[in-house]
mmCIF file with all atom_site columns, C-alpha atoms in Angstrom:
data_model
loop_
_atom_site.group_PDB
_atom_site.id
_atom_site.type_symbol
_atom_site.label_atom_id
_atom_site.label_alt_id
_atom_site.label_comp_id
_atom_site.label_asym_id
_atom_site.label_entity_id
_atom_site.label_seq_id
_atom_site.pdbx_PDB_ins_code
_atom_site.Cartn_x
_atom_site.Cartn_y
_atom_site.Cartn_z
_atom_site.occupancy
_atom_site.B_iso_or_equiv
_atom_site.pdbx_formal_charge
_atom_site.auth_seq_id
_atom_site.auth_comp_id
_atom_site.auth_asym_id
_atom_site.auth_atom_id
_atom_site.pdbx_PDB_model_num
ATOM 1   C CA . UNK A 1 1   ? 0.159   0.036  0.736   1.00 96.00 ? 16  UNK A CA 1
ATOM 2   C CA . UNK A 1 2   ? 0.866   3.201  -0.729  1.00 97.00 ? 17  UNK A CA 1
ATOM 3   C CA . UNK A 1 3   ? 0.279   6.199  1.542   1.00 98.00 ? 18  UNK A CA 1
ATOM 4   C CA . UNK A 1 4   ? -0.694  9.769  1.087   1.00 98.00 ? 19  UNK A CA 1
ATOM 5   C CA . UNK A 1 5   ? -0.296  12.084 4.725   1.00 98.00 ? 20  UNK A CA 1
ATOM 6   C CA . UNK A 1 6   ? -1.051  15.219 5.715   1.00 97.00 ? 21  UNK A CA 1
ATOM 7   C CA . UNK A 1 7   ? -0.015  16.969 8.719   1.00 95.00 ? 22  UNK A CA 1
ATOM 8   C CA . UNK A 1 8   ? 2.633   14.740 9.574   1.00 95.00 ? 23  UNK A CA 1
ATOM 9   C CA . UNK A 1 9   ? 3.954   17.200 12.466  1.00 92.00 ? 24  UNK A CA 1
ATOM 10  C CA . UNK A 1 10  ? 0.534   17.105 14.496  1.00 91.00 ? 25  UNK A CA 1
ATOM 11  C CA . UNK A 1 11  ? 0.270   14.932 17.112  1.00 90.00 ? 26  UNK A CA 1
ATOM 12  C CA . UNK A 1 12  ? -1.055  12.001 15.192  1.00 94.00 ? 27  UNK A CA 1
ATOM 13  C CA . UNK A 1 13  ? 0.163   12.874 11.989  1.00 95.00 ? 28  UNK A CA 1
ATOM 14  C CA . UNK A 1 14  ? 3.828   12.201 13.748  1.00 95.00 ? 29  UNK A CA 1
ATOM 15  C CA . UNK A 1 15  ? 2.106   8.584  15.219  1.00 95.00 ? 30  UNK A CA 1
ATOM 16  C CA . UNK A 1 16  ? 0.403   7.821  11.842  1.00 97.00 ? 31  UNK A CA 1
ATOM 17  C CA . UNK A 1 17  ? 3.996   8.656  10.090  1.00 97.00 ? 32  UNK A CA 1
ATOM 18  C CA . UNK A 1 18  ? 5.706   6.098  13.150  1.00 96.00 ? 33  UNK A CA 1
ATOM 19  C CA . UNK A 1 19  ? 3.466   3.177  12.278  1.00 97.00 ? 34  UNK A CA 1
ATOM 20  C CA . UNK A 1 20  ? 3.031   3.324  8.635   1.00 98.00 ? 35  UNK A CA 1
ATOM 21  C CA . UNK A 1 21  ? 7.074   2.938  8.927   1.00 97.00 ? 36  UNK A CA 1
ATOM 22  C CA . UNK A 1 22  ? 7.598   -0.173 11.253  1.00 97.00 ? 37  UNK A CA 1
ATOM 23  C CA . UNK A 1 23  ? 4.273   -1.502 9.003   1.00 98.00 ? 38  UNK A CA 1
ATOM 24  C CA . UNK A 1 24  ? 6.340   -4.307 6.354   1.00 97.00 ? 39  UNK A CA 1
ATOM 25  C CA . UNK A 1 25  ? 3.106   -3.990 3.991   1.00 97.00 ? 40  UNK A CA 1
ATOM 26  C CA . UNK A 1 26  ? 3.102   0.622  4.205   1.00 98.00 ? 41  UNK A CA 1
ATOM 27  C CA . UNK A 1 27  ? 5.643   0.684  0.867   1.00 98.00 ? 42  UNK A CA 1
ATOM 28  C CA . UNK A 1 28  ? 6.225   3.692  1.006   1.00 98.00 ? 43  UNK A CA 1
ATOM 29  C CA . UNK A 1 29  ? 4.238   7.694  2.248   1.00 98.00 ? 44  UNK A CA 1
ATOM 30  C CA . UNK A 1 30  ? 4.418   11.063 0.674   1.00 98.00 ? 45  UNK A CA 1
ATOM 31  C CA . UNK A 1 31  ? 4.255   13.399 3.312   1.00 97.00 ? 46  UNK A CA 1
ATOM 32  C CA . UNK A 1 32  ? 2.243   16.641 2.696   1.00 97.00 ? 47  UNK A CA 1
ATOM 33  C CA . UNK A 1 33  ? 2.589   19.788 4.318   1.00 93.00 ? 48  UNK A CA 1
ATOM 34  C CA . UNK A 1 34  ? 3.990   23.969 4.623   1.00 91.00 ? 49  UNK A CA 1
ATOM 35  C CA . UNK A 1 35  ? 6.486   22.827 6.705   1.00 90.00 ? 50  UNK A CA 1
ATOM 36  C CA . UNK A 1 36  ? 9.491   19.836 6.453   1.00 92.00 ? 51  UNK A CA 1
ATOM 37  C CA . UNK A 1 37  ? 8.664   17.158 8.980   1.00 92.00 ? 52  UNK A CA 1
ATOM 38  C CA . UNK A 1 38  ? 12.651  16.499 9.545   1.00 88.00 ? 53  UNK A CA 1
ATOM 39  C CA . UNK A 1 39  ? 13.161  12.766 9.102   1.00 89.00 ? 54  UNK A CA 1
ATOM 40  C CA . UNK A 1 40  ? 14.410  10.598 6.167   1.00 92.00 ? 55  UNK A CA 1
ATOM 41  C CA . UNK A 1 41  ? 14.102  6.571  6.302   1.00 96.00 ? 56  UNK A CA 1
ATOM 42  C CA . UNK A 1 42  ? 14.063  4.845  3.022   1.00 96.00 ? 57  UNK A CA 1
ATOM 43  C CA . UNK A 1 43  ? 10.005  4.786  3.160   1.00 97.00 ? 58  UNK A CA 1
ATOM 44  C CA . UNK A 1 44  ? 9.276   8.283  3.240   1.00 98.00 ? 59  UNK A CA 1
ATOM 45  C CA . UNK A 1 45  ? 9.274   11.144 0.178   1.00 97.00 ? 60  UNK A CA 1
ATOM 46  C CA . UNK A 1 46  ? 8.252   14.256 1.567   1.00 97.00 ? 61  UNK A CA 1
ATOM 47  C CA . UNK A 1 47  ? 6.545   17.961 -0.698  1.00 97.00 ? 62  UNK A CA 1
ATOM 48  C CA . UNK A 1 48  ? 6.472   21.011 1.396   1.00 96.00 ? 63  UNK A CA 1
ATOM 49  C CA . UNK A 1 49  ? 3.594   23.139 0.218   1.00 96.00 ? 64  UNK A CA 1
ATOM 50  C CA . UNK A 1 50  ? 3.025   26.520 1.680   1.00 92.00 ? 65  UNK A CA 1
ATOM 51  C CA . UNK A 1 51  ? -0.805  27.059 0.118   1.00 95.00 ? 66  UNK A CA 1
ATOM 52  C CA . UNK A 1 52  ? -2.584  23.377 0.125   1.00 95.00 ? 67  UNK A CA 1
ATOM 53  C CA . UNK A 1 53  ? -5.442  25.488 -1.115  1.00 95.00 ? 68  UNK A CA 1
ATOM 54  C CA . UNK A 1 54  ? -3.394  25.503 -4.842  1.00 96.00 ? 69  UNK A CA 1
ATOM 55  C CA . UNK A 1 55  ? -2.133  22.189 -5.227  1.00 97.00 ? 70  UNK A CA 1
ATOM 56  C CA . UNK A 1 56  ? -1.514  22.515 -9.304  1.00 96.00 ? 71  UNK A CA 1
ATOM 57  C CA . UNK A 1 57  ? 2.303   22.264 -9.219  1.00 96.00 ? 72  UNK A CA 1
ATOM 58  C CA . UNK A 1 58  ? 2.590   19.352 -7.272  1.00 97.00 ? 73  UNK A CA 1
ATOM 59  C CA . UNK A 1 59  ? -0.697  17.253 -8.651  1.00 96.00 ? 74  UNK A CA 1
ATOM 60  C CA . UNK A 1 60  ? 1.069   15.607 -10.667 1.00 96.00 ? 75  UNK A CA 1
ATOM 61  C CA . UNK A 1 61  ? 3.429   13.722 -7.776  1.00 96.00 ? 76  UNK A CA 1
ATOM 62  C CA . UNK A 1 62  ? 0.058   12.680 -5.967  1.00 97.00 ? 77  UNK A CA 1
ATOM 63  C CA . UNK A 1 63  ? -0.904  10.266 -8.116  1.00 96.00 ? 78  UNK A CA 1
ATOM 64  C CA . UNK A 1 64  ? -0.752  6.202  -7.864  1.00 94.00 ? 79  UNK A CA 1
ATOM 65  C CA . UNK A 1 65  ? -1.842  6.226  -4.107  1.00 97.00 ? 80  UNK A CA 1
ATOM 66  C CA . UNK A 1 66  ? -3.873  3.882  -2.768  1.00 97.00 ? 81  UNK A CA 1
ATOM 67  C CA . UNK A 1 67  ? -4.838  5.661  0.875   1.00 98.00 ? 82  UNK A CA 1
ATOM 68  C CA . UNK A 1 68  ? -4.832  9.610  2.227   1.00 98.00 ? 83  UNK A CA 1
ATOM 69  C CA . UNK A 1 69  ? -4.774  9.702  6.265   1.00 98.00 ? 84  UNK A CA 1
ATOM 70  C CA . UNK A 1 70  ? -5.323  13.431 6.346   1.00 98.00 ? 85  UNK A CA 1
ATOM 71  C CA . UNK A 1 71  ? -4.342  14.452 9.837   1.00 96.00 ? 86  UNK A CA 1
ATOM 72  C CA . UNK A 1 72  ? -3.888  18.135 8.884   1.00 93.00 ? 87  UNK A CA 1
ATOM 73  C CA . UNK A 1 73  ? -5.850  20.806 11.250  1.00 87.00 ? 88  UNK A CA 1
ATOM 74  C CA . UNK A 1 74  ? -6.233  23.367 13.762  1.00 87.00 ? 89  UNK A CA 1
ATOM 75  C CA . UNK A 1 75  ? -7.575  24.282 17.464  1.00 84.00 ? 90  UNK A CA 1
ATOM 76  C CA . UNK A 1 76  ? -10.856 26.515 17.289  1.00 86.00 ? 91  UNK A CA 1
ATOM 77  C CA . UNK A 1 77  ? -9.430  28.296 20.219  1.00 83.00 ? 92  UNK A CA 1
ATOM 78  C CA . UNK A 1 78  ? -9.744  32.171 19.979  1.00 85.00 ? 93  UNK A CA 1
ATOM 79  C CA . UNK A 1 79  ? -10.876 31.924 16.421  1.00 91.00 ? 94  UNK A CA 1
ATOM 80  C CA . UNK A 1 80  ? -13.854 32.680 14.205  1.00 93.00 ? 95  UNK A CA 1
ATOM 81  C CA . UNK A 1 81  ? -16.270 30.715 12.697  1.00 92.00 ? 96  UNK A CA 1
ATOM 82  C CA . UNK A 1 82  ? -15.217 31.437 8.915   1.00 94.00 ? 97  UNK A CA 1
ATOM 83  C CA . UNK A 1 83  ? -11.498 31.525 9.614   1.00 94.00 ? 98  UNK A CA 1
ATOM 84  C CA . UNK A 1 84  ? -11.383 28.346 10.941  1.00 93.00 ? 99  UNK A CA 1
ATOM 85  C CA . UNK A 1 85  ? -13.835 27.044 8.338   1.00 95.00 ? 100 UNK A CA 1
ATOM 86  C CA . UNK A 1 86  ? -11.024 27.869 6.384   1.00 94.00 ? 101 UNK A CA 1
ATOM 87  C CA . UNK A 1 87  ? -8.617  25.957 7.318   1.00 93.00 ? 102 UNK A CA 1
ATOM 88  C CA . UNK A 1 88  ? -10.730 22.539 8.098   1.00 95.00 ? 103 UNK A CA 1
ATOM 89  C CA . UNK A 1 89  ? -13.332 22.412 5.642   1.00 97.00 ? 104 UNK A CA 1
ATOM 90  C CA . UNK A 1 90  ? -11.395 24.527 2.811   1.00 96.00 ? 105 UNK A CA 1
ATOM 91  C CA . UNK A 1 91  ? -7.799  22.754 2.865   1.00 96.00 ? 106 UNK A CA 1
ATOM 92  C CA . UNK A 1 92  ? -9.334  19.617 3.247   1.00 97.00 ? 107 UNK A CA 1
ATOM 93  C CA . UNK A 1 93  ? -12.347 19.651 0.953   1.00 98.00 ? 108 UNK A CA 1
ATOM 94  C CA . UNK A 1 94  ? -9.418  20.791 -1.293  1.00 97.00 ? 109 UNK A CA 1
ATOM 95  C CA . UNK A 1 95  ? -6.664  18.439 -1.006  1.00 98.00 ? 110 UNK A CA 1
ATOM 96  C CA . UNK A 1 96  ? -9.666  16.147 -1.459  1.00 98.00 ? 111 UNK A CA 1
ATOM 97  C CA . UNK A 1 97  ? -11.431 16.889 -4.023  1.00 97.00 ? 112 UNK A CA 1
ATOM 98  C CA . UNK A 1 98  ? -8.108  16.881 -5.714  1.00 97.00 ? 113 UNK A CA 1
ATOM 99  C CA . UNK A 1 99  ? -6.947  13.745 -5.266  1.00 97.00 ? 114 UNK A CA 1
ATOM 100 C CA . UNK A 1 100 ? -10.572 12.142 -5.709  1.00 97.00 ? 115 UNK A CA 1
ATOM 101 C CA . UNK A 1 101 ? -10.064 13.230 -9.046  1.00 95.00 ? 116 UNK A CA 1
ATOM 102 C CA . UNK A 1 102 ? -6.033  12.138 -9.988  1.00 95.00 ? 117 UNK A CA 1
ATOM 103 C CA . UNK A 1 103 ? -7.197  8.686  -7.445  1.00 92.00 ? 118 UNK A CA 1
ATOM 104 C CA . UNK A 1 104 ? -10.635 7.003  -8.313  1.00 88.00 ? 119 UNK A CA 1
ATOM 105 C CA . UNK A 1 105 ? -9.438  4.546  -6.325  1.00 94.00 ? 120 UNK A CA 1
ATOM 106 C CA . UNK A 1 106 ? -7.956  5.729  -3.323  1.00 97.00 ? 121 UNK A CA 1
ATOM 107 C CA . UNK A 1 107 ? -9.094  5.357  0.620   1.00 98.00 ? 122 UNK A CA 1
ATOM 108 C CA . UNK A 1 108 ? -9.845  8.535  2.423   1.00 98.00 ? 123 UNK A CA 1
ATOM 109 C CA . UNK A 1 109 ? -9.322  8.808  6.611   1.00 98.00 ? 124 UNK A CA 1
ATOM 110 C CA . UNK A 1 110 ? -10.485 12.359 8.308   1.00 98.00 ? 125 UNK A CA 1
ATOM 111 C CA . UNK A 1 111 ? -9.414  12.724 11.588  1.00 96.00 ? 126 UNK A CA 1
ATOM 112 C CA . UNK A 1 112 ? -12.326 15.044 13.416  1.00 94.00 ? 127 UNK A CA 1
ATOM 113 C CA . UNK A 1 113 ? -13.588 14.407 16.839  1.00 93.00 ? 128 UNK A CA 1
ATOM 114 C CA . UNK A 1 114 ? -15.863 13.284 19.767  1.00 93.00 ? 129 UNK A CA 1
ATOM 115 C CA . UNK A 1 115 ? -18.817 15.154 19.346  1.00 94.00 ? 130 UNK A CA 1
ATOM 116 C CA . UNK A 1 116 ? -18.672 16.154 15.990  1.00 96.00 ? 131 UNK A CA 1
ATOM 117 C CA . UNK A 1 117 ? -22.547 17.395 15.109  1.00 95.00 ? 132 UNK A CA 1
ATOM 118 C CA . UNK A 1 118 ? -23.807 15.843 11.483  1.00 96.00 ? 133 UNK A CA 1
ATOM 119 C CA . UNK A 1 119 ? -26.551 17.919 11.839  1.00 95.00 ? 134 UNK A CA 1
ATOM 120 C CA . UNK A 1 120 ? -24.211 21.282 10.757  1.00 95.00 ? 135 UNK A CA 1
ATOM 121 C CA . UNK A 1 121 ? -26.594 23.050 13.282  1.00 95.00 ? 136 UNK A CA 1
ATOM 122 C CA . UNK A 1 122 ? -25.533 22.315 16.615  1.00 94.00 ? 137 UNK A CA 1
ATOM 123 C CA . UNK A 1 123 ? -24.714 25.451 19.036  1.00 94.00 ? 138 UNK A CA 1
ATOM 124 C CA . UNK A 1 124 ? -20.938 24.214 19.075  1.00 95.00 ? 139 UNK A CA 1
ATOM 125 C CA . UNK A 1 125 ? -18.642 26.571 16.227  1.00 95.00 ? 140 UNK A CA 1
ATOM 126 C CA . UNK A 1 126 ? -16.149 23.177 15.621  1.00 95.00 ? 141 UNK A CA 1
ATOM 127 C CA . UNK A 1 127 ? -18.602 21.158 15.847  1.00 96.00 ? 142 UNK A CA 1
ATOM 128 C CA . UNK A 1 128 ? -20.899 22.464 12.909  1.00 96.00 ? 143 UNK A CA 1
ATOM 129 C CA . UNK A 1 129 ? -17.693 23.284 10.684  1.00 97.00 ? 144 UNK A CA 1
ATOM 130 C CA . UNK A 1 130 ? -16.244 19.059 11.198  1.00 97.00 ? 145 UNK A CA 1
ATOM 131 C CA . UNK A 1 131 ? -19.620 17.481 11.063  1.00 97.00 ? 146 UNK A CA 1
ATOM 132 C CA . UNK A 1 132 ? -20.094 19.897 7.361   1.00 97.00 ? 147 UNK A CA 1
ATOM 133 C CA . UNK A 1 133 ? -16.503 18.484 6.291   1.00 98.00 ? 148 UNK A CA 1
ATOM 134 C CA . UNK A 1 134 ? -17.584 14.763 7.296   1.00 98.00 ? 149 UNK A CA 1
ATOM 135 C CA . UNK A 1 135 ? -20.498 15.270 5.490   1.00 98.00 ? 150 UNK A CA 1
ATOM 136 C CA . UNK A 1 136 ? -19.205 16.003 2.290   1.00 98.00 ? 151 UNK A CA 1
ATOM 137 C CA . UNK A 1 137 ? -16.333 14.034 2.226   1.00 98.00 ? 152 UNK A CA 1
ATOM 138 C CA . UNK A 1 138 ? -18.443 11.249 2.269   1.00 98.00 ? 153 UNK A CA 1
ATOM 139 C CA . UNK A 1 139 ? -19.555 12.338 -0.881  1.00 97.00 ? 154 UNK A CA 1
ATOM 140 C CA . UNK A 1 140 ? -16.591 12.299 -2.530  1.00 97.00 ? 155 UNK A CA 1
ATOM 141 C CA . UNK A 1 141 ? -16.028 9.680  -5.267  1.00 96.00 ? 156 UNK A CA 1
ATOM 142 C CA . UNK A 1 142 ? -13.850 7.347  -3.623  1.00 97.00 ? 157 UNK A CA 1
ATOM 143 C CA . UNK A 1 143 ? -12.983 3.593  -3.037  1.00 96.00 ? 158 UNK A CA 1
ATOM 144 C CA . UNK A 1 144 ? -14.357 4.386  0.758   1.00 97.00 ? 159 UNK A CA 1
ATOM 145 C CA . UNK A 1 145 ? -13.901 7.420  3.138   1.00 98.00 ? 160 UNK A CA 1
ATOM 146 C CA . UNK A 1 146 ? -13.592 7.289  6.877   1.00 98.00 ? 161 UNK A CA 1
ATOM 147 C CA . UNK A 1 147 ? -13.933 9.347  9.473   1.00 98.00 ? 162 UNK A CA 1
ATOM 148 C CA . UNK A 1 148 ? -12.960 8.720  12.921  1.00 98.00 ? 163 UNK A CA 1
ATOM 149 C CA . UNK A 1 149 ? -13.829 10.807 15.953  1.00 97.00 ? 164 UNK A CA 1
ATOM 150 C CA . UNK A 1 150 ? -11.325 9.642  18.898  1.00 95.00 ? 165 UNK A CA 1
ATOM 151 C CA . UNK A 1 151 ? -11.660 11.061 22.272  1.00 87.00 ? 166 UNK A CA 1
ATOM 152 C CA . UNK A 1 152 ? -9.268  11.461 24.536  1.00 86.00 ? 167 UNK A CA 1
ATOM 153 C CA . UNK A 1 153 ? -5.574  10.689 22.125  1.00 88.00 ? 168 UNK A CA 1
ATOM 154 C CA . UNK A 1 154 ? -2.475  9.854  24.541  1.00 86.00 ? 169 UNK A CA 1
ATOM 155 C CA . UNK A 1 155 ? 0.577   10.570 23.148  1.00 84.00 ? 170 UNK A CA 1
ATOM 156 C CA . UNK A 1 156 ? 2.739   7.471  23.144  1.00 81.00 ? 171 UNK A CA 1
ATOM 157 C CA . UNK A 1 157 ? 6.188   6.710  21.827  1.00 68.00 ? 172 UNK A CA 1
ATOM 158 C CA . UNK A 1 158 ? 7.181   10.486 21.711  1.00 68.00 ? 173 UNK A CA 1
ATOM 159 C CA . UNK A 1 159 ? 5.117   12.375 19.878  1.00 71.00 ? 174 UNK A CA 1
ATOM 160 C CA . UNK A 1 160 ? 3.748   15.338 20.754  1.00 66.00 ? 175 UNK A CA 1
ATOM 161 C CA . UNK A 1 161 ? 1.157   17.662 20.596  1.00 59.00 ? 176 UNK A CA 1
ATOM 162 C CA . UNK A 1 162 ? 2.376   21.091 19.195  1.00 61.00 ? 177 UNK A CA 1
ATOM 163 C CA . UNK A 1 163 ? -0.695  23.321 20.628  1.00 57.00 ? 178 UNK A CA 1
ATOM 164 C CA . UNK A 1 164 ? 1.873   24.152 24.347  1.00 57.00 ? 179 UNK A CA 1
ATOM 165 C CA . UNK A 1 165 ? -1.325  23.793 26.620  1.00 52.00 ? 180 UNK A CA 1
ATOM 166 C CA . UNK A 1 166 ? -2.361  20.528 25.822  1.00 55.00 ? 181 UNK A CA 1
ATOM 167 C CA . UNK A 1 167 ? 1.735   19.069 26.146  1.00 52.00 ? 182 UNK A CA 1
ATOM 168 C CA . UNK A 1 168 ? 1.612   20.683 29.312  1.00 49.00 ? 183 UNK A CA 1
ATOM 169 C CA . UNK A 1 169 ? -1.963  18.416 30.182  1.00 54.00 ? 184 UNK A CA 1
ATOM 170 C CA . UNK A 1 170 ? -0.298  15.841 28.706  1.00 57.00 ? 185 UNK A CA 1
ATOM 171 C CA . UNK A 1 171 ? 3.142   15.771 30.320  1.00 57.00 ? 186 UNK A CA 1
ATOM 172 C CA . UNK A 1 172 ? 0.756   16.472 34.219  1.00 54.00 ? 187 UNK A CA 1
ATOM 173 C CA . UNK A 1 173 ? -1.912  13.508 33.460  1.00 58.00 ? 188 UNK A CA 1
ATOM 174 C CA . UNK A 1 174 ? 1.005   11.414 31.907  1.00 64.00 ? 189 UNK A CA 1
ATOM 175 C CA . UNK A 1 175 ? 1.192   9.311  36.215  1.00 65.00 ? 190 UNK A CA 1
ATOM 176 C CA . UNK A 1 176 ? -2.965  8.675  34.990  1.00 51.00 ? 191 UNK A CA 1
ATOM 177 C CA . UNK A 1 177 ? -2.501  7.280  31.609  1.00 60.00 ? 192 UNK A CA 1
ATOM 178 C CA . UNK A 1 178 ? -3.489  3.164  32.667  1.00 63.00 ? 193 UNK A CA 1
ATOM 179 C CA . UNK A 1 179 ? -5.897  4.348  34.408  1.00 60.00 ? 194 UNK A CA 1
ATOM 180 C CA . UNK A 1 180 ? -7.438  6.779  31.635  1.00 57.00 ? 195 UNK A CA 1
ATOM 181 C CA . UNK A 1 181 ? -6.741  4.370  29.256  1.00 63.00 ? 196 UNK A CA 1
ATOM 182 C CA . UNK A 1 182 ? -9.483  1.606  30.211  1.00 64.00 ? 197 UNK A CA 1
ATOM 183 C CA . UNK A 1 183 ? -12.198 4.917  28.966  1.00 63.00 ? 198 UNK A CA 1
ATOM 184 C CA . UNK A 1 184 ? -14.215 4.223  26.403  1.00 66.00 ? 199 UNK A CA 1
ATOM 185 C CA . UNK A 1 185 ? -13.604 7.408  24.681  1.00 73.00 ? 200 UNK A CA 1
ATOM 186 C CA . UNK A 1 186 ? -10.185 7.285  24.902  1.00 85.00 ? 201 UNK A CA 1
ATOM 187 C CA . UNK A 1 187 ? -7.373  6.406  22.878  1.00 90.00 ? 202 UNK A CA 1
ATOM 188 C CA . UNK A 1 188 ? -3.699  5.907  22.689  1.00 91.00 ? 203 UNK A CA 1
ATOM 189 C CA . UNK A 1 189 ? -1.088  7.340  19.498  1.00 92.00 ? 204 UNK A CA 1
ATOM 190 C CA . UNK A 1 190 ? -0.448  4.365  18.348  1.00 93.00 ? 205 UNK A CA 1
ATOM 191 C CA . UNK A 1 191 ? -3.545  2.405  18.788  1.00 94.00 ? 206 UNK A CA 1
ATOM 192 C CA . UNK A 1 192 ? -5.292  5.233  16.800  1.00 96.00 ? 207 UNK A CA 1
ATOM 193 C CA . UNK A 1 193 ? -2.776  5.412  13.929  1.00 97.00 ? 208 UNK A CA 1
ATOM 194 C CA . UNK A 1 194 ? -2.711  1.610  13.374  1.00 97.00 ? 209 UNK A CA 1
ATOM 195 C CA . UNK A 1 195 ? -6.935  1.649  13.066  1.00 97.00 ? 210 UNK A CA 1
ATOM 196 C CA . UNK A 1 196 ? -6.433  3.961  10.338  1.00 98.00 ? 211 UNK A CA 1
ATOM 197 C CA . UNK A 1 197 ? -3.542  2.107  8.494   1.00 98.00 ? 212 UNK A CA 1
ATOM 198 C CA . UNK A 1 198 ? -5.717  -1.472 8.903   1.00 98.00 ? 213 UNK A CA 1
ATOM 199 C CA . UNK A 1 199 ? -9.415  0.363  7.512   1.00 98.00 ? 214 UNK A CA 1
ATOM 200 C CA . UNK A 1 200 ? -7.134  1.793  4.811   1.00 98.00 ? 215 UNK A CA 1
ATOM 201 C CA . UNK A 1 201 ? -6.099  -1.757 4.604   1.00 97.00 ? 216 UNK A CA 1
ATOM 202 C CA . UNK A 1 202 ? -8.649  -3.939 4.505   1.00 97.00 ? 217 UNK A CA 1
ATOM 203 C CA . UNK A 1 203 ? -12.007 -0.772 4.379   1.00 97.00 ? 218 UNK A CA 1
ATOM 204 C CA . UNK A 1 204 ? -14.792 -0.927 8.099   1.00 97.00 ? 219 UNK A CA 1
ATOM 205 C CA . UNK A 1 205 ? -18.347 -1.895 8.430   1.00 96.00 ? 220 UNK A CA 1
ATOM 206 C CA . UNK A 1 206 ? -19.267 1.815  9.146   1.00 96.00 ? 221 UNK A CA 1
ATOM 207 C CA . UNK A 1 207 ? -17.797 5.182  7.597   1.00 98.00 ? 222 UNK A CA 1
ATOM 208 C CA . UNK A 1 208 ? -17.682 6.817  10.850  1.00 97.00 ? 223 UNK A CA 1
ATOM 209 C CA . UNK A 1 209 ? -15.354 5.705  13.827  1.00 97.00 ? 224 UNK A CA 1
ATOM 210 C CA . UNK A 1 210 ? -15.452 6.706  18.092  1.00 95.00 ? 225 UNK A CA 1
ATOM 211 C CA . UNK A 1 211 ? -13.000 5.435  20.091  1.00 91.00 ? 226 UNK A CA 1
ATOM 212 C CA . UNK A 1 212 ? -15.024 2.632  21.346  1.00 91.00 ? 227 UNK A CA 1
ATOM 213 C CA . UNK A 1 213 ? -14.489 1.347  17.706  1.00 95.00 ? 228 UNK A CA 1
ATOM 214 C CA . UNK A 1 214 ? -10.434 2.740  16.989  1.00 95.00 ? 229 UNK A CA 1
ATOM 215 C CA . UNK A 1 215 ? -9.443  0.164  20.772  1.00 93.00 ? 230 UNK A CA 1
ATOM 216 C CA . UNK A 1 216 ? -11.449 -2.341 18.823  1.00 93.00 ? 231 UNK A CA 1
ATOM 217 C CA . UNK A 1 217 ? -9.811  -2.241 15.809  1.00 92.00 ? 232 UNK A CA 1
#
């Protein structure tokens, strides 16, 4: 399997990249992002591209892939709905629409979050935007599309959140990880990454996958 990975510098993206490089069934990984990931591996190629709303210059390098794991995202904290939508919905849909044309047999996997609002009309801004993004991704002509909705994600194997506040909380909570891992709404970064790769390979019975199912996969 050849994998496109967007957002490899984030916490989930770091975990997905690690598991892809460890998985013998993943032949190659192309990381696409706005900043370099600073890592080298025989299976890894990288494109640093500042404007993900304009992929024309790199489209020729985005063909012949089996799966796209899209981990790119930002926190909605302190952000207007218009700005959050332009990043969360705008970039995601532009990338996905481009890939749907270039790779008709592609499986697209997207990270959202517990509480995402599929109705698009709830009171939570981020949940509405994520719900709209999920709904429209599922309309694209991919071989398969799967929305992963984890709750709390505990980082493993040295992966780190780029958000300083989140990183602080992870450090404080680390002694409680064994207890937290028993909760249905909690998963670990490596469990999430492995579940995404497994679904990319084999598909799944549901298009929307929550934490409990992530842990079972």
